[in-house]
Coordinates of C-alpha atoms and ligand atoms in Angstrom, one line a residue:
X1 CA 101.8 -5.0 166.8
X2 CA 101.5 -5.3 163.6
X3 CA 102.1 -2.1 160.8
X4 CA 101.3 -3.5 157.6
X5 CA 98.4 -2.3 155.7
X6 CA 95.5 -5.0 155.7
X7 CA 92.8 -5.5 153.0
X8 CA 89.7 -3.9 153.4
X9 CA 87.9 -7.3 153.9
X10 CA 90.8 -9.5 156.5
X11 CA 90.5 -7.2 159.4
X12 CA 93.3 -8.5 162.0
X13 CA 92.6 -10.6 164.8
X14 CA 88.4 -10.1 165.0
X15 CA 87.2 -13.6 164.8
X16 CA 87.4 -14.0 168.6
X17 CA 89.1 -11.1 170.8
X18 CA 89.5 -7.9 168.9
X19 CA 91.8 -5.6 170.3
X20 CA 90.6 -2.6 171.7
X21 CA 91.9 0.8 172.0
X22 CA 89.8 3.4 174.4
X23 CA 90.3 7.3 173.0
X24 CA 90.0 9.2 176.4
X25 CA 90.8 8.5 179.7
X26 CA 89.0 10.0 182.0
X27 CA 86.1 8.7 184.0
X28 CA 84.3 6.7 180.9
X29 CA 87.4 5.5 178.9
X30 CA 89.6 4.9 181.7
X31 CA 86.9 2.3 183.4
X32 CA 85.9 1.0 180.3
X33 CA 90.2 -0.1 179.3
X34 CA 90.3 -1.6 182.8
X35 CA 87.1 -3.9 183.0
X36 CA 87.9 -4.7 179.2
X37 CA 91.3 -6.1 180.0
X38 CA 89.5 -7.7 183.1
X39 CA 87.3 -9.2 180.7
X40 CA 90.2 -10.6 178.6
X41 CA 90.9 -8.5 175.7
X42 CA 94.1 -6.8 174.6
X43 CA 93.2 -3.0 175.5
X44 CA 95.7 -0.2 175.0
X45 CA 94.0 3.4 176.5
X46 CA 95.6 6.8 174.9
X47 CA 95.2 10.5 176.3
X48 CA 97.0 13.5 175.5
X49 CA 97.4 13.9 178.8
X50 CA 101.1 12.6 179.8
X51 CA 100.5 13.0 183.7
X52 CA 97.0 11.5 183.4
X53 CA 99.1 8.7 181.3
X54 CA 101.7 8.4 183.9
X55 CA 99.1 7.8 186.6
X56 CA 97.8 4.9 184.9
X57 CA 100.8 3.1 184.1
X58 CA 102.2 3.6 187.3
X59 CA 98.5 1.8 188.7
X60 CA 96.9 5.1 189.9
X61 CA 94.0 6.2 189.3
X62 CA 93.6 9.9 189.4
X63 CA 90.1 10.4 190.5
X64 CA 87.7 8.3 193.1
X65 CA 86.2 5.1 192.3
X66 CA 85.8 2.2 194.2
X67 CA 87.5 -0.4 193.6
X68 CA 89.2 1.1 190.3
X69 CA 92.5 1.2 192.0
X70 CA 92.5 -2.6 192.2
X71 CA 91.3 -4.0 189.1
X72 CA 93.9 -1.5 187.0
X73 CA 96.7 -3.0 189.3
X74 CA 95.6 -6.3 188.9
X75 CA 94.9 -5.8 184.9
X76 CA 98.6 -3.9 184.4
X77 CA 100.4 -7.0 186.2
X78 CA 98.1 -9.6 183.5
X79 CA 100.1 -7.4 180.5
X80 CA 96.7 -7.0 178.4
X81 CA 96.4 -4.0 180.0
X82 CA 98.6 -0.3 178.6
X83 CA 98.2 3.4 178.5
X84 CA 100.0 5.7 176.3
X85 CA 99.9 9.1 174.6
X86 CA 101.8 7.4 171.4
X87 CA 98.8 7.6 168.7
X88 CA 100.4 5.5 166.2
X89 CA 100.9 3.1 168.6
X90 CA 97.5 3.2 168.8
X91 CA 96.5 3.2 165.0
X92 CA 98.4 0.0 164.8
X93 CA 97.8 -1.6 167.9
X94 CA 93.7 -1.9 168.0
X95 CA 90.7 -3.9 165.6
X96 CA 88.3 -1.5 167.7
X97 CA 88.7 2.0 168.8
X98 CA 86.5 3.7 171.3
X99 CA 85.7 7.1 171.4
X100 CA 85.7 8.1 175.1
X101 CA 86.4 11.6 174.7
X102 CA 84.0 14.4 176.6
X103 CA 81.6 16.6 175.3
X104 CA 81.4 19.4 177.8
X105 CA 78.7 21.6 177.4
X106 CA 79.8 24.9 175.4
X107 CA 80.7 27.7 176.6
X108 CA 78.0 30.4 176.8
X109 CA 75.4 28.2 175.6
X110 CA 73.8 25.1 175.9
X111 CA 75.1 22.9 173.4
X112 CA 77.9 20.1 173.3
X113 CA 81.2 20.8 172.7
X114 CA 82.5 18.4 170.2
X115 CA 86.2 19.7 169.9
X116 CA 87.7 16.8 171.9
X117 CA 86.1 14.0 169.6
X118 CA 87.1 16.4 166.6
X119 CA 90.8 16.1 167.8
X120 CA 90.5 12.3 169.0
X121 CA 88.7 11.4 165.2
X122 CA 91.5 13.4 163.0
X123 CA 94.5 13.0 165.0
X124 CA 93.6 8.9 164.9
X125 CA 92.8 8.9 161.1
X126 CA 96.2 10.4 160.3
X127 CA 97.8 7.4 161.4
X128 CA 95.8 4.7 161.0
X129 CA 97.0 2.1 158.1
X130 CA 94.9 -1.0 158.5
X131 CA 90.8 -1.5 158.5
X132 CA 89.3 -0.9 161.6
X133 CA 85.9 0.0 163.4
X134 CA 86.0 3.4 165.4
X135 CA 82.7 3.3 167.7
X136 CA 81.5 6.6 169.6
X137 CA 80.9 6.3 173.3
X138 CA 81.0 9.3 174.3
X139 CA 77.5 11.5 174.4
X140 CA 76.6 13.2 171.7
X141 CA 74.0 15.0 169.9
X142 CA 72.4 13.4 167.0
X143 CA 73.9 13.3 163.9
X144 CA 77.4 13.1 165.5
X145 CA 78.2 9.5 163.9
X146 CA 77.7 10.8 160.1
X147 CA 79.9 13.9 160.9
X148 CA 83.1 11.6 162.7
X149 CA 82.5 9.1 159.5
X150 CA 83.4 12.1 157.5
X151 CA 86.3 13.2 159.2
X152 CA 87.7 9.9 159.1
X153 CA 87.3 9.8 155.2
X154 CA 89.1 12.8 155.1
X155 CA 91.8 11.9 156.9
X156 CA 92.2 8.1 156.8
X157 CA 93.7 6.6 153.1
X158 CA 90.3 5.7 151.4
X159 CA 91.2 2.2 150.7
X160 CA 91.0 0.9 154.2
X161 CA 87.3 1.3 154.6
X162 CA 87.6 2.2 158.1
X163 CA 83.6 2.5 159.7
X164 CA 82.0 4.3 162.2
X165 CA 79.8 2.4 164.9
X166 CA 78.2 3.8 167.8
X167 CA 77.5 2.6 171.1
X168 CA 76.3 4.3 174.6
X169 CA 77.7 3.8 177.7
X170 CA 75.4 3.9 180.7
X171 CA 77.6 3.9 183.7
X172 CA 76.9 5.6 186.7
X173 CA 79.9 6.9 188.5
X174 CA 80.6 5.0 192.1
X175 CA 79.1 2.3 189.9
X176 CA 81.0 2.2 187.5
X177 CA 82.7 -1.3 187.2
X178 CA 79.4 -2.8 188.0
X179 CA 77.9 -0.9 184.9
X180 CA 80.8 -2.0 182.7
X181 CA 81.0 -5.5 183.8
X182 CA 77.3 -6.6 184.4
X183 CA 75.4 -3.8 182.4
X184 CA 71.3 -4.2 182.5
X185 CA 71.6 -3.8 178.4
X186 CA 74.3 -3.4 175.6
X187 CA 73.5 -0.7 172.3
X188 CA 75.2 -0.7 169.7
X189 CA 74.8 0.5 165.5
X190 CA 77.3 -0.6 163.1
X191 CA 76.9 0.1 159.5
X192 CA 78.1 -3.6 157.6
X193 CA 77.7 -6.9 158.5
X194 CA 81.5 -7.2 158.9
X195 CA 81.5 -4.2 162.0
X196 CA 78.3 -5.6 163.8
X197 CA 80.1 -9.0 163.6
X198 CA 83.1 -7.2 165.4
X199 CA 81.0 -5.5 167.9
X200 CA 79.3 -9.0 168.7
X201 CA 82.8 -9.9 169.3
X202 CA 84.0 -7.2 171.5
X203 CA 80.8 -8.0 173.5
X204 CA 81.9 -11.3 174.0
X205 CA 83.3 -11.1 177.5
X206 CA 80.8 -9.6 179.2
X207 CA 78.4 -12.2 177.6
X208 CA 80.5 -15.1 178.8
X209 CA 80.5 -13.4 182.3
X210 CA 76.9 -13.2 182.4
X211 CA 76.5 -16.6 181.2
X212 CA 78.5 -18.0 183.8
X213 CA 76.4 -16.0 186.4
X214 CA 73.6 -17.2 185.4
X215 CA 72.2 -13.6 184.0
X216 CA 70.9 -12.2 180.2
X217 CA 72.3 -9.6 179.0
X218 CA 69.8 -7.9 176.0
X219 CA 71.2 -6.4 173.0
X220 CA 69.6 -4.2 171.3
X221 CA 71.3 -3.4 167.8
X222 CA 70.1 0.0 166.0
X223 CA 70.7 2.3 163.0
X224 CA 73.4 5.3 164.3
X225 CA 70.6 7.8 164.8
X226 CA 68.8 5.9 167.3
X227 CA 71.9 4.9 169.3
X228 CA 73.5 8.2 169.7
X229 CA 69.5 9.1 170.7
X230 CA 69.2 6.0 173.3
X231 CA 71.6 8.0 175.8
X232 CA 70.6 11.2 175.4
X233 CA 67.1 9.4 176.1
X234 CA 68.1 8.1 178.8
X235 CA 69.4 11.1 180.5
X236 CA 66.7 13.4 179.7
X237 CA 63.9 10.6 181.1
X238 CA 66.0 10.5 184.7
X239 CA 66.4 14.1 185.4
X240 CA 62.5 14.5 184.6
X241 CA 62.0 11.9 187.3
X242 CA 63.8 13.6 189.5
X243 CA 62.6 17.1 188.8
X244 CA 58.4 15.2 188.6
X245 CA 59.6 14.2 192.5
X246 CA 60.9 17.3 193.4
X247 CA 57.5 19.2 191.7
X248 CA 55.7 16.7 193.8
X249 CA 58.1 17.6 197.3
X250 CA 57.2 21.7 196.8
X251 CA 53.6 20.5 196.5
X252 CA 54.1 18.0 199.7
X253 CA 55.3 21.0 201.3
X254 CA 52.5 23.5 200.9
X255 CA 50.0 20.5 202.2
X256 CA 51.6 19.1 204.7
X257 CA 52.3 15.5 202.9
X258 CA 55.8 13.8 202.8
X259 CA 57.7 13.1 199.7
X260 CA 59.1 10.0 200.9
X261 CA 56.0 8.6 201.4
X262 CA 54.5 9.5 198.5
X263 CA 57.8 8.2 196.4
X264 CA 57.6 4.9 198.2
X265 CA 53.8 4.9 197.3
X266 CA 53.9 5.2 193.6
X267 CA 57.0 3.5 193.4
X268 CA 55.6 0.4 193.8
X269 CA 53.7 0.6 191.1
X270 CA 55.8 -1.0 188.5
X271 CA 55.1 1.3 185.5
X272 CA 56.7 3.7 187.5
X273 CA 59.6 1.7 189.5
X274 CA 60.9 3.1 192.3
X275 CA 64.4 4.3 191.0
X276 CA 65.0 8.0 190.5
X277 CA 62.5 9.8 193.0
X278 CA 64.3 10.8 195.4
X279 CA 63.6 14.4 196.1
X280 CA 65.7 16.9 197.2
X281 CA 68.6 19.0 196.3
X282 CA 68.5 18.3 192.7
X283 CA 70.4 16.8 189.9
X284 CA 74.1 17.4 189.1
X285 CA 77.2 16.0 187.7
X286 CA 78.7 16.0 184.7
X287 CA 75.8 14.2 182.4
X288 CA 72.4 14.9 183.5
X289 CA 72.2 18.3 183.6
X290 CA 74.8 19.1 180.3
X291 CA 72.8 16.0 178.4
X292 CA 69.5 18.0 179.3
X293 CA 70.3 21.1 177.8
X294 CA 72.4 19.4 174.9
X295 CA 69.3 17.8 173.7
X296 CA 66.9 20.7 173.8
X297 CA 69.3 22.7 172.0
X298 CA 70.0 20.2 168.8
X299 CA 65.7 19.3 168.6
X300 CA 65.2 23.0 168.1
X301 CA 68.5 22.9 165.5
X302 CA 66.5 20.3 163.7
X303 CA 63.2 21.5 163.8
X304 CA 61.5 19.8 166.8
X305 CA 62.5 22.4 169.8
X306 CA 58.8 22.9 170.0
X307 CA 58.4 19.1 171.5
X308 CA 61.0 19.2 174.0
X309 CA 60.1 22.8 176.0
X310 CA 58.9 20.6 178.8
X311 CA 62.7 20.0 179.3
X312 CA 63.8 23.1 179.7
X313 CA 61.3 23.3 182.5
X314 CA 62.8 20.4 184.3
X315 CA 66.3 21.8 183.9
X316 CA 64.4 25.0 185.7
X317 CA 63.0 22.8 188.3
X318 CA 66.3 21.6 189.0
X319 CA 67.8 25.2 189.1
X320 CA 65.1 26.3 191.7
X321 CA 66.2 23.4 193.9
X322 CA 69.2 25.4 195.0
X323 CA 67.3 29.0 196.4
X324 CA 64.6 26.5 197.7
X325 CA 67.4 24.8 199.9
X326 CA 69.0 28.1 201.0
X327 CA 65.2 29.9 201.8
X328 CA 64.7 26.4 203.8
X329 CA 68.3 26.7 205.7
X330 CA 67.3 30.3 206.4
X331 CA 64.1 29.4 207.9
X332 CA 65.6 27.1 210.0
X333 CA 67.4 29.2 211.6
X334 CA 64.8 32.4 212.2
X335 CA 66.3 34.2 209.3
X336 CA 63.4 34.6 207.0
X337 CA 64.7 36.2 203.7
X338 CA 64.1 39.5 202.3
X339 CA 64.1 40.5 198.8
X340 CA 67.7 40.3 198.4
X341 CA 67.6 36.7 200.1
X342 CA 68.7 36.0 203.3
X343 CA 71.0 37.3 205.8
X344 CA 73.3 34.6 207.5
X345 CA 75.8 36.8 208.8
X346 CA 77.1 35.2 212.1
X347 CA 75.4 31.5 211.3
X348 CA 78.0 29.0 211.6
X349 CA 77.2 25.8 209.1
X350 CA 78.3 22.5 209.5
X351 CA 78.4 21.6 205.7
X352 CA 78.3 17.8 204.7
X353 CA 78.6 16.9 201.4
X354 CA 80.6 18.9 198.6
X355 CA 80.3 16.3 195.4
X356 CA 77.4 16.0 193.1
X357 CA 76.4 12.3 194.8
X358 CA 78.1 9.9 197.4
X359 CA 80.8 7.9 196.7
X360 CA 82.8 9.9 194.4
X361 CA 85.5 13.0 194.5
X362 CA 83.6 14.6 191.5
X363 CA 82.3 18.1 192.1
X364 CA 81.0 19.1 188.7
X365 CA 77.7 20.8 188.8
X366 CA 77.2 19.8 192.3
X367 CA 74.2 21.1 193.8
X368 CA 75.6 20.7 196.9
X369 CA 78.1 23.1 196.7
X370 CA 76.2 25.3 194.6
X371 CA 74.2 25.5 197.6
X372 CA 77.3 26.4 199.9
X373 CA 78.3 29.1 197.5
X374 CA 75.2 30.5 197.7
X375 CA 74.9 30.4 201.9
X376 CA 78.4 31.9 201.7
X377 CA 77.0 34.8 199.9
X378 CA 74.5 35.3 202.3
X379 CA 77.5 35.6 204.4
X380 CA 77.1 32.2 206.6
X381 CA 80.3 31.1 207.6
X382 CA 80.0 27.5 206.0
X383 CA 82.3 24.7 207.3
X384 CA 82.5 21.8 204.9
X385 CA 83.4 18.4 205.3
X386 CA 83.0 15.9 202.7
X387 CA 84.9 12.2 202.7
X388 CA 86.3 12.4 199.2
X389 CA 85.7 15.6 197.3
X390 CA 87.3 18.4 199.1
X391 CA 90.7 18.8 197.0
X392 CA 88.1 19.5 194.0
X393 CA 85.6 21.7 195.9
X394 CA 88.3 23.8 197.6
X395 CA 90.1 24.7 193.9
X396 CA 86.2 25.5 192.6
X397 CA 84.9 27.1 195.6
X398 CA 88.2 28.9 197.7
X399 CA 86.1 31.3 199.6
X400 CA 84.3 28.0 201.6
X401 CA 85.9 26.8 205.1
X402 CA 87.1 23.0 204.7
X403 CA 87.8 20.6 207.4
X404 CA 89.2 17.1 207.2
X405 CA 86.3 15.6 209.9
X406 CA 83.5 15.6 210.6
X407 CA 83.7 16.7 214.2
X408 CA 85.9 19.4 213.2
X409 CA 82.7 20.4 210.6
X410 CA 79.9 20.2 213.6
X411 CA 81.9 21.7 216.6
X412 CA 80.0 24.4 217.6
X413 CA 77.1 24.7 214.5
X414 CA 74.0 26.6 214.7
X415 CA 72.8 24.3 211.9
X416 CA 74.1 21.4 210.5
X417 CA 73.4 20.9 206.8
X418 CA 73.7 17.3 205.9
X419 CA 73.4 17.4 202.1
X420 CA 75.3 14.0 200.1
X421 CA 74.2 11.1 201.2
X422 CA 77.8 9.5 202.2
X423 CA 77.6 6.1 204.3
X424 CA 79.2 8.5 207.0
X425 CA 76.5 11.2 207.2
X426 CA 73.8 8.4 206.6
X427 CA 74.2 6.6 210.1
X428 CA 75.0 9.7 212.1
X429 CA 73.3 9.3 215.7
X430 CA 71.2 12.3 216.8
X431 CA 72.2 12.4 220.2
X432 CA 76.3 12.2 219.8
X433 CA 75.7 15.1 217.2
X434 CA 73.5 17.0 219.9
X435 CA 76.2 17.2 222.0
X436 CA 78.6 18.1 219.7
X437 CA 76.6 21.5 218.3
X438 CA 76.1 24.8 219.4
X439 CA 72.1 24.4 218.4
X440 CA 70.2 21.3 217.4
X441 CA 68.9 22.4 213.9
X442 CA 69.1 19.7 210.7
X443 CA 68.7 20.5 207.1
X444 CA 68.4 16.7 205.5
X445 CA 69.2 17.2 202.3
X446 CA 68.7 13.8 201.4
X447 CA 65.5 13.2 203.0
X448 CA 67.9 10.2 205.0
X449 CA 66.6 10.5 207.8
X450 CA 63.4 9.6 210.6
X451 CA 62.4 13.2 211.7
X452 CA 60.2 11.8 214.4
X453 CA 63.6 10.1 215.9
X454 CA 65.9 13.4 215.4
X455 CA 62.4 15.6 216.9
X456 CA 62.5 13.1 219.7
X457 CA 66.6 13.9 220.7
X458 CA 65.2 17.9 220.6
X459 CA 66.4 18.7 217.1
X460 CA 64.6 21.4 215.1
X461 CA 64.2 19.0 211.9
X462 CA 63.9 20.3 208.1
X463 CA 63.4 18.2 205.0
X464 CA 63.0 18.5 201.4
X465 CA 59.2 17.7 200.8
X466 CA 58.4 16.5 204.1
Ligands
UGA501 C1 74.2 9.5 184.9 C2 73.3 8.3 184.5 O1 72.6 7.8 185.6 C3 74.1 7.2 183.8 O2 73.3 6.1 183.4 C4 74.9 7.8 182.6 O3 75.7 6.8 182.0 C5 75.8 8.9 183.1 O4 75.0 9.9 183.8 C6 76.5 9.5 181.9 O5 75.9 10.1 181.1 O6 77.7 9.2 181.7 P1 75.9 9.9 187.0 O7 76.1 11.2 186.4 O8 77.0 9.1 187.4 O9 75.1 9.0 185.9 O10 74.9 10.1 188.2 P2 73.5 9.6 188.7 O11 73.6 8.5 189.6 O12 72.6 9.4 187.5 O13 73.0 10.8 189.5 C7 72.8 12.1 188.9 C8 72.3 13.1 189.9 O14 70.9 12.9 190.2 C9 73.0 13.2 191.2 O15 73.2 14.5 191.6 C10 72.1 12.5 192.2 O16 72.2 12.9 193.5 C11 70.7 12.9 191.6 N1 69.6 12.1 191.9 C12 69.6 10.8 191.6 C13 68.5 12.6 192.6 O17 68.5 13.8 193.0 N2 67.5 11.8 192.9 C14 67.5 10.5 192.6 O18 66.4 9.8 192.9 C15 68.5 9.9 191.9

């Protein structure tokens, strides 16, 4: 590692494999340092987060992904891979630094807060001494780009010329390696010909891996505006699929038609594709719905709220989800609600699902437990089981009952509630679960399952839309 100062124009080390630092590591900037080293670059991830450091270094990984665990392991024992909380080690270490930071959404309104990438931006332009290209990953409202370029030439000694670039990540999480590895495009703005050169470069690998898989990889290369835009885009365009399907499942409900169907129906259609309309519980997790609002709330800062109303309706849409599911629940079991909502006193739930999808231990903004919270406050005694999420959901949501199986969850239910789409709840057998409750009443959730096939074992069946 190298301290001198460079010139401006003889950037270290970027004709073929830049060296990459990742700002951040939590879900985004930790899965991003590991698949990069995969890919064969020199990656060095900070936090300023010693445990979270620790973890890492040691070949942990402190929250659920699969097959995370392994590729850090085998990335820590190939040396290109490091995590620190040493800043200047940092600064001196990387070409390319990645701003993986989050953006939370604010507290006590809807906007993003950008106090992480503020702290990332300054604290890395005290101590940088060479050129170098810092590119934003994390989400961010427009105009966020022009702001860190500013803080940076405030903070960083003129003469190096450091740039700003931006680039959007578009991983899904239980996905995530796949996204990094073999994403379907790569965006990116850089503001020379020297940085877009450098972000061609730091491309590189997953190019060569496509290549040798016989796959394409598009680029699309845009002005800053337009790239910090492209994921907020994104975003907003899924959860108003998913709220359009879940309009649709109210309206399947009221005639008697079924959502999946109808899903399956115009999802063929190839205009429409068939990803995103599932109906159901709703949309949660730490993007979608924080994205949603983010966006609505910096077009009316600049002038265009008036175009993106329709948004705040699907965020609203997505709300109701959660009293639909609990009026559904209480209808299931012959407790129609009242004006204050129902009373479940004396119902004993078998709860399955906690996290906002399967295949991960994250809990934010899940509408599954949203929806437990909820039955708990209509005094149900709810009994949750979920494979991977239930250290999280018992610090959110202390006044729920947790169990470490799923017979433990079912013994005895008047209703079971099967709400996350886990492998586990996917293939449960109707007539093994019969036997198992006190009544034979199923809330899918997920719209998983053949009702005909659950109706047939003697189950009082209940879907979203259906
Ligand atoms: C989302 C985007 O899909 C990623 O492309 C993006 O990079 C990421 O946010 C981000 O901004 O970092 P993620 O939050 O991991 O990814 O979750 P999704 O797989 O998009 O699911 C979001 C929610 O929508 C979940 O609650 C899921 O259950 C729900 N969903 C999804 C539906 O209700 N119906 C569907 O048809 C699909």
């Amino acid at each position: 590692m190298g301290n001198a100062t460079q010139s401006p124009e003889t950037p270290q080390n970027t004709t073929t494999r830049p060296r990459i630092s990742f700002l951040g590591c939590g879900y985004l900037g930790a899965t991003y340092a590991i698949c990069f080293a995969e890919l064969g670059y020199e990656v060095v991830g900070y936090d300023v987060d010693e445990a979270k450091i620790e973890a890492f270094s040691a070949g942990t990984v402190p929250f659920h992904e699969p097959g995370l665990p392994e590729l850090l392991k085998k990335n820590l024992d190939s040396g290109r891979l490091r995590f620190t909380t040493d800043v200047q080690a940092v600064a001196d270490f990387a070409d390319v630094h990645f701003i993986c930071v989050g953006t939370p959404q604010r507290p006590g309104d809807h906007g993003a807060d950008l106090s992480y990438i503020e702290a990332a931006v300054t604290e890395l332009s005290r101590h940088l001494n060479r050129k170098c290209l810092v590119v934003g990953k994390s989400t961010v409202p427009v105009g966020t780009a022009t702001w860190v370029q500013q803080i940076i030439d405030r903070h960083a000694p003129a003469e190096l010329g450091v740039e700003v670039g931006w680039s959007p990540e578009f991983l899904q999480e239980s996905n995530a390696m796949h996204d990094v590895l073999r994403p379907n495009r790569i965006v990116y703005a850089a503001q020379s010909e020297w940085a877009s050169k450098l972000l061609r470069d730091v491309h590189k690998g997953i190019l060569e891996l496509a290549a040798v898989e016989d796959r394409e990889v598009p680029i699309v290369e845009t002005d800053l505006s337009t790239a910090e835009l492209v994921k907020v885009a994104a975003n907003a365009y899924l959860s108003t699929k998913i709220s359009f399907i879940n309009a649709m499942a109210d309206l399947c409900e009221t005639t008697g038609g079924d959502i999946t169907d109808l899903a399956r129906a115009i999802g063929y259609d190839a205009r429409i594709g068939n990803k995103f309309l599932r109906a159901g519980i709703g949309f949660g997790g730490g993007c979608l719905p924080k994205d949603l609002r983010a966006l609505v709330t910096r077009a009316g800062e600049l002038g265009v709220g008036e175009s993106f109303r329709f948004l705040g309706e699907v965020d609203h849409i997505n709300s109701r989800r959660r009293v639909h599911t609990v009026r559904a629940i209480a209808e299931l079991v012959d407790r129609p609600s009242g004006p204050a909502g129902p009373n479940l006193e004396g119902v004993r739930v078998a709860y399955l699902g906690a996290t906002f999808k399967p295949d991960t231990d994250d809990i934010r903004d899940s509408p599954a437990l949203a929806i437990a919270r909820k039955l708990r406050q209509a005094r149900a005694e709810v009994v949750v089981y979920d494979p991977e999420g239930i250290d999280n959901a018992k610090a959110e949501a202390p006044e729920l009952t947790y169990v470490k199986t799923l017979a433990e969850a079912v013994a005895e239910a008047d209703a079971v509630c099967a709400m996350v789409p886990w492998e586990e709840f996917r293939t449960l057998d109707p007539e093994a679960l019969g036997q198992q409750v006190a009544q034979r009443r199923l809330l899918d959730g997920m719209n998983a399952y053949d009702p005909d096939e659950w109706r047939a074992h003697g189950w009082s069946y209940r879907g979203i839309g259906r």
